[in-house]
mmCIF file of C-alpha atoms in Angstrom:
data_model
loop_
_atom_site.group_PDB
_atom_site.id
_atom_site.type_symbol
_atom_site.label_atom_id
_atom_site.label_comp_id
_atom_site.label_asym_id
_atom_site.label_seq_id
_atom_site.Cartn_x
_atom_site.Cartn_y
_atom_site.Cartn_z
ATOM 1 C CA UNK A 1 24.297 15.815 4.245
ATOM 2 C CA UNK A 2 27.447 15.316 1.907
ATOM 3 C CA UNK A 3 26.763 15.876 -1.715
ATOM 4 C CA UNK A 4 26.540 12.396 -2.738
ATOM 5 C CA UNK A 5 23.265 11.475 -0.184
ATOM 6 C CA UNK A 6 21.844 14.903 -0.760
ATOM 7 C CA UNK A 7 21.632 13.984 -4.577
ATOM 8 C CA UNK A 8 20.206 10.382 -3.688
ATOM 9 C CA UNK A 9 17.723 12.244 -1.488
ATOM 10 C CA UNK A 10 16.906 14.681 -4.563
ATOM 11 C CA UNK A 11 16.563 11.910 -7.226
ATOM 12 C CA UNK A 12 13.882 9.872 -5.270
ATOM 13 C CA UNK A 13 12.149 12.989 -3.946
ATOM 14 C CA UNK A 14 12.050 13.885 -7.767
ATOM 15 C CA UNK A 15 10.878 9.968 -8.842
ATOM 16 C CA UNK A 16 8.184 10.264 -6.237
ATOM 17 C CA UNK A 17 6.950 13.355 -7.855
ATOM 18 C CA UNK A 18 5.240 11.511 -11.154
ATOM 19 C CA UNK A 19 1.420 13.011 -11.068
ATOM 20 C CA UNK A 20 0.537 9.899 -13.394
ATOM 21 C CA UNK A 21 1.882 7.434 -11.206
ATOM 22 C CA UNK A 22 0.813 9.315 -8.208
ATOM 23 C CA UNK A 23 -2.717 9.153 -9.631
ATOM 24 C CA UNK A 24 -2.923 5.638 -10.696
ATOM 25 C CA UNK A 25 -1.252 4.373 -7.759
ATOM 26 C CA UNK A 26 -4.497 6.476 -5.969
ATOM 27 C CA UNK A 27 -7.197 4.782 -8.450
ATOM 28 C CA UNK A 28 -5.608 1.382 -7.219
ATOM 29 C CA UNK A 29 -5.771 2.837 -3.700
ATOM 30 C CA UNK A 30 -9.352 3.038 -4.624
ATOM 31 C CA UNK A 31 -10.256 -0.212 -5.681
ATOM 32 C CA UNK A 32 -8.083 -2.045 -2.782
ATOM 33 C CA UNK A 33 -10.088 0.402 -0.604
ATOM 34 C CA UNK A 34 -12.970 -1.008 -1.521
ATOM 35 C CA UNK A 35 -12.009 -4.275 -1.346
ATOM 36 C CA UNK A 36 -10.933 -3.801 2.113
ATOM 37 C CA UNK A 37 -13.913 -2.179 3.394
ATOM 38 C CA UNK A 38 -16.365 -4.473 1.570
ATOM 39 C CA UNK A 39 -14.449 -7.432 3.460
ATOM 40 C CA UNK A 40 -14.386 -5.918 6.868
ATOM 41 C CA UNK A 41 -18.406 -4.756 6.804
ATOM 42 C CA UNK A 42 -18.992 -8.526 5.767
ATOM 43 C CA UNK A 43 -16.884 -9.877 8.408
ATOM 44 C CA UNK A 44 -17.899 -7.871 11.297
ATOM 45 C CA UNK A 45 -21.397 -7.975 10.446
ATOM 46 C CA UNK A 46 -21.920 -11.580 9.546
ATOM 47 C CA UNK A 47 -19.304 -12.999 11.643
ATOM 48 C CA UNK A 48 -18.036 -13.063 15.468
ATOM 49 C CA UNK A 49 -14.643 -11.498 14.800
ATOM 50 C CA UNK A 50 -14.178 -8.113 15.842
ATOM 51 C CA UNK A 51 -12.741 -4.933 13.978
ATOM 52 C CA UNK A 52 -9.052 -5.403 14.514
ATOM 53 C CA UNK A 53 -8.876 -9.080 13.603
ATOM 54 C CA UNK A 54 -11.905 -8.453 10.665
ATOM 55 C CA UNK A 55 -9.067 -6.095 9.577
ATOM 56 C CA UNK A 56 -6.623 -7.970 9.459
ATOM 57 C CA UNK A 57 -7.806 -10.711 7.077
ATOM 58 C CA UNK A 58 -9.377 -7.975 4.769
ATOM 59 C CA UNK A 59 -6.210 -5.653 4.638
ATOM 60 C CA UNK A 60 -4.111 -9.301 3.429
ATOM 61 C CA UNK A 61 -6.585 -9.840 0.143
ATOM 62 C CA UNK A 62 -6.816 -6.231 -1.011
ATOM 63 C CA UNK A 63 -3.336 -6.238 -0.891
ATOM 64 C CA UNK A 64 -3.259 -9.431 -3.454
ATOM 65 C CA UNK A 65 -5.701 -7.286 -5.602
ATOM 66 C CA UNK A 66 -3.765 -3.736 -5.357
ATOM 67 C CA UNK A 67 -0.560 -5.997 -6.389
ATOM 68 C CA UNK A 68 -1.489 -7.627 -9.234
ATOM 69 C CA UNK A 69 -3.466 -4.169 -10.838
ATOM 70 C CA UNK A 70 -0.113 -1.856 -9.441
ATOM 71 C CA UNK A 71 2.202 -4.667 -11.076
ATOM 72 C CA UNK A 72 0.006 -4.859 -14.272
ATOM 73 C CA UNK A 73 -0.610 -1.161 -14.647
ATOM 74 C CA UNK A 74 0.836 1.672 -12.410
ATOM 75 C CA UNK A 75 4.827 0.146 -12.239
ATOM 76 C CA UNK A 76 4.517 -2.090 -15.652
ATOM 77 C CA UNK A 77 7.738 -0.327 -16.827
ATOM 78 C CA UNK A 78 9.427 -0.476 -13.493
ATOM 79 C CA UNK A 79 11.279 -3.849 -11.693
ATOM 80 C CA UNK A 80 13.026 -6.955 -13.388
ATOM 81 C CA UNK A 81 10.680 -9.623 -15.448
ATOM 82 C CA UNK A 82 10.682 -12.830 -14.243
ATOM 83 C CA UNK A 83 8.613 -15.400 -11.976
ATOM 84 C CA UNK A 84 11.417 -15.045 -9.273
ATOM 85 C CA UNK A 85 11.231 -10.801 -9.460
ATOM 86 C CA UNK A 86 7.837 -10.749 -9.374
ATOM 87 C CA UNK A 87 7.936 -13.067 -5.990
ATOM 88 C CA UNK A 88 10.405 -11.424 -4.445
ATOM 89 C CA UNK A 89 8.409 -8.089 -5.273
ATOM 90 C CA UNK A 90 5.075 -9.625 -3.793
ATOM 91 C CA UNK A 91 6.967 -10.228 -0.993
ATOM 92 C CA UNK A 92 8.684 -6.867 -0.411
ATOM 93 C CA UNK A 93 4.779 -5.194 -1.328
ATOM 94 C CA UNK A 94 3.487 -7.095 1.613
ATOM 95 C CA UNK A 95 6.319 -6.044 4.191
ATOM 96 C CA UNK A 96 5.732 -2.642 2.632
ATOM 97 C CA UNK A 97 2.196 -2.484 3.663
ATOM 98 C CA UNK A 98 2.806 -3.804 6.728
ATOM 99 C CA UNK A 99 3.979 -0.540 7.502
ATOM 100 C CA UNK A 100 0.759 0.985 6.020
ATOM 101 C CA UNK A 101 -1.340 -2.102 7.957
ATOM 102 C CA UNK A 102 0.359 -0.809 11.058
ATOM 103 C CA UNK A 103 -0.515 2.642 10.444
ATOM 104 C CA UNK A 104 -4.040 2.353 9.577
ATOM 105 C CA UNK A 105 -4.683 -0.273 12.279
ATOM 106 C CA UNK A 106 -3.146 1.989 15.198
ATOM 107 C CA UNK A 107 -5.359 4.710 13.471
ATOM 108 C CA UNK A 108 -8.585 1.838 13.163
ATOM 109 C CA UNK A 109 -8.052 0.725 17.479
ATOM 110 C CA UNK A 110 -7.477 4.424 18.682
ATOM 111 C CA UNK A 111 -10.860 5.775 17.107
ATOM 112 C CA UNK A 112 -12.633 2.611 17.149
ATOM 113 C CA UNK A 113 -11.436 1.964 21.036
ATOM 114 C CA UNK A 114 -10.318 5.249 22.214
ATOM 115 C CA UNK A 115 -13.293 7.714 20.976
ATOM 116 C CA UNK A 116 -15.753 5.546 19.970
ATOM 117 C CA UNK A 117 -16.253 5.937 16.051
ATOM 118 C CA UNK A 118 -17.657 4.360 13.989
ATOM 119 C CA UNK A 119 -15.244 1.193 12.380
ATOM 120 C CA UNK A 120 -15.994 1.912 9.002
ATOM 121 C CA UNK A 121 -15.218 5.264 9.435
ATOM 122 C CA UNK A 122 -12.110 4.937 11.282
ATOM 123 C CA UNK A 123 -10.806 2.096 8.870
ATOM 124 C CA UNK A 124 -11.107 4.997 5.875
ATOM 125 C CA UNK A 125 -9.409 7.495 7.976
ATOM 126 C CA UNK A 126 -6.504 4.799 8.509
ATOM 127 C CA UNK A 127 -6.307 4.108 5.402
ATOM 128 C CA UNK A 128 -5.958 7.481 3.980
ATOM 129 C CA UNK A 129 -3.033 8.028 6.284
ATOM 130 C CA UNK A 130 -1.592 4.858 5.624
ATOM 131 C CA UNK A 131 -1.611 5.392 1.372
ATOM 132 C CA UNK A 132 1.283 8.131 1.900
ATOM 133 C CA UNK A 133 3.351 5.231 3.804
ATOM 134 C CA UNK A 134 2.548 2.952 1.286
ATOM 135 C CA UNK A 135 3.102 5.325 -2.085
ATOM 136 C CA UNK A 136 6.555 6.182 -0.703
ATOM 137 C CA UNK A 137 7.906 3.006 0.004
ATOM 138 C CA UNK A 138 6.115 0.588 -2.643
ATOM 139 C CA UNK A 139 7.557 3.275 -5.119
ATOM 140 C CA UNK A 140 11.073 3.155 -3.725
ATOM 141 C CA UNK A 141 11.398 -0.338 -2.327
ATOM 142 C CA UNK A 142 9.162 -2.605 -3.821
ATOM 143 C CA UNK A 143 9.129 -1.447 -7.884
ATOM 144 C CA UNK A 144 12.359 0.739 -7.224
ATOM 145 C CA UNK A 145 11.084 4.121 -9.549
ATOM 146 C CA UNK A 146 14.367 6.005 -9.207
ATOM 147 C CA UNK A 147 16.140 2.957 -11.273
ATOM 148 C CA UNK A 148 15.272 2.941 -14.931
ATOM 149 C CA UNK A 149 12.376 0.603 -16.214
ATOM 150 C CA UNK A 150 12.458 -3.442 -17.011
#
């Protein structure tokens, strides 16, 4: 690594590293969480779709919900004002999660499919692996943390 990327590399390892933000970025974690389990119970059990596709729909509105509470509270000092910012940074949260979608729904079909656990269980495991993809990359990408504030 030259000098110049290895400091680039240093200052977002070192914006990544805020134990507040960390920790409400978590508690919103939480909630969406919640949301998304609450969802997918209701859809599997009082509907015909199946885990996968119950998942799918659930994972889109707790991402609306983490959004609005991670704009409003854990990155309100981070990303340009603005109707047009905060589109463009709904947008970029929801290709961001993707990634985290894709992580915990691999995780989700290979223990649901594969070994036979339980869906609610497996959905939690997913999503736990998928919060590191998301913490990384909404904090980077989406509300750009390594740039100074509003």
């Amino acid at each position: 690594m030259t000098d110049s990327l290895a400091a680039v590399v240093r200052s977002r390892l070192a914006a990544l590293r805020s134990s507040e933000r960390f920790a409400q970025f978590a508690s919103v974690g939480f909630v969406g969480a919640t949301v998304d389990n609450a969802v997918l119970v209701l859809l599997v059990e009082l509907t015909v779709l199946g885990p996968v596709l119950a998942k799918v729909i659930a994972w889109e509105l707790a991402i609306a919900v983490i959004f609005v509470v991670n704009e409003r509270w854990t990155f309100d000092s981070h990303g340009k004002s603005g109707s047009r910012a905060l589109g463009r940074r709904f947008l970029r949260s929801n290709l961001v999660r993707l990634a985290g979608l894709l992580v915990s729904l691999s995780v989700l079909a290979v223990l649901v499919y594969g070994f036979g656990v339980w869906y609610l269980a497996a959905n939690v495991i997913g999503i736990g692996i998928g919060f590191f993809v998301n913490y990384t990359f909404e904090s980077l990408y989406t509300w750009k943390v390594h740039r100074s504030g509003r």
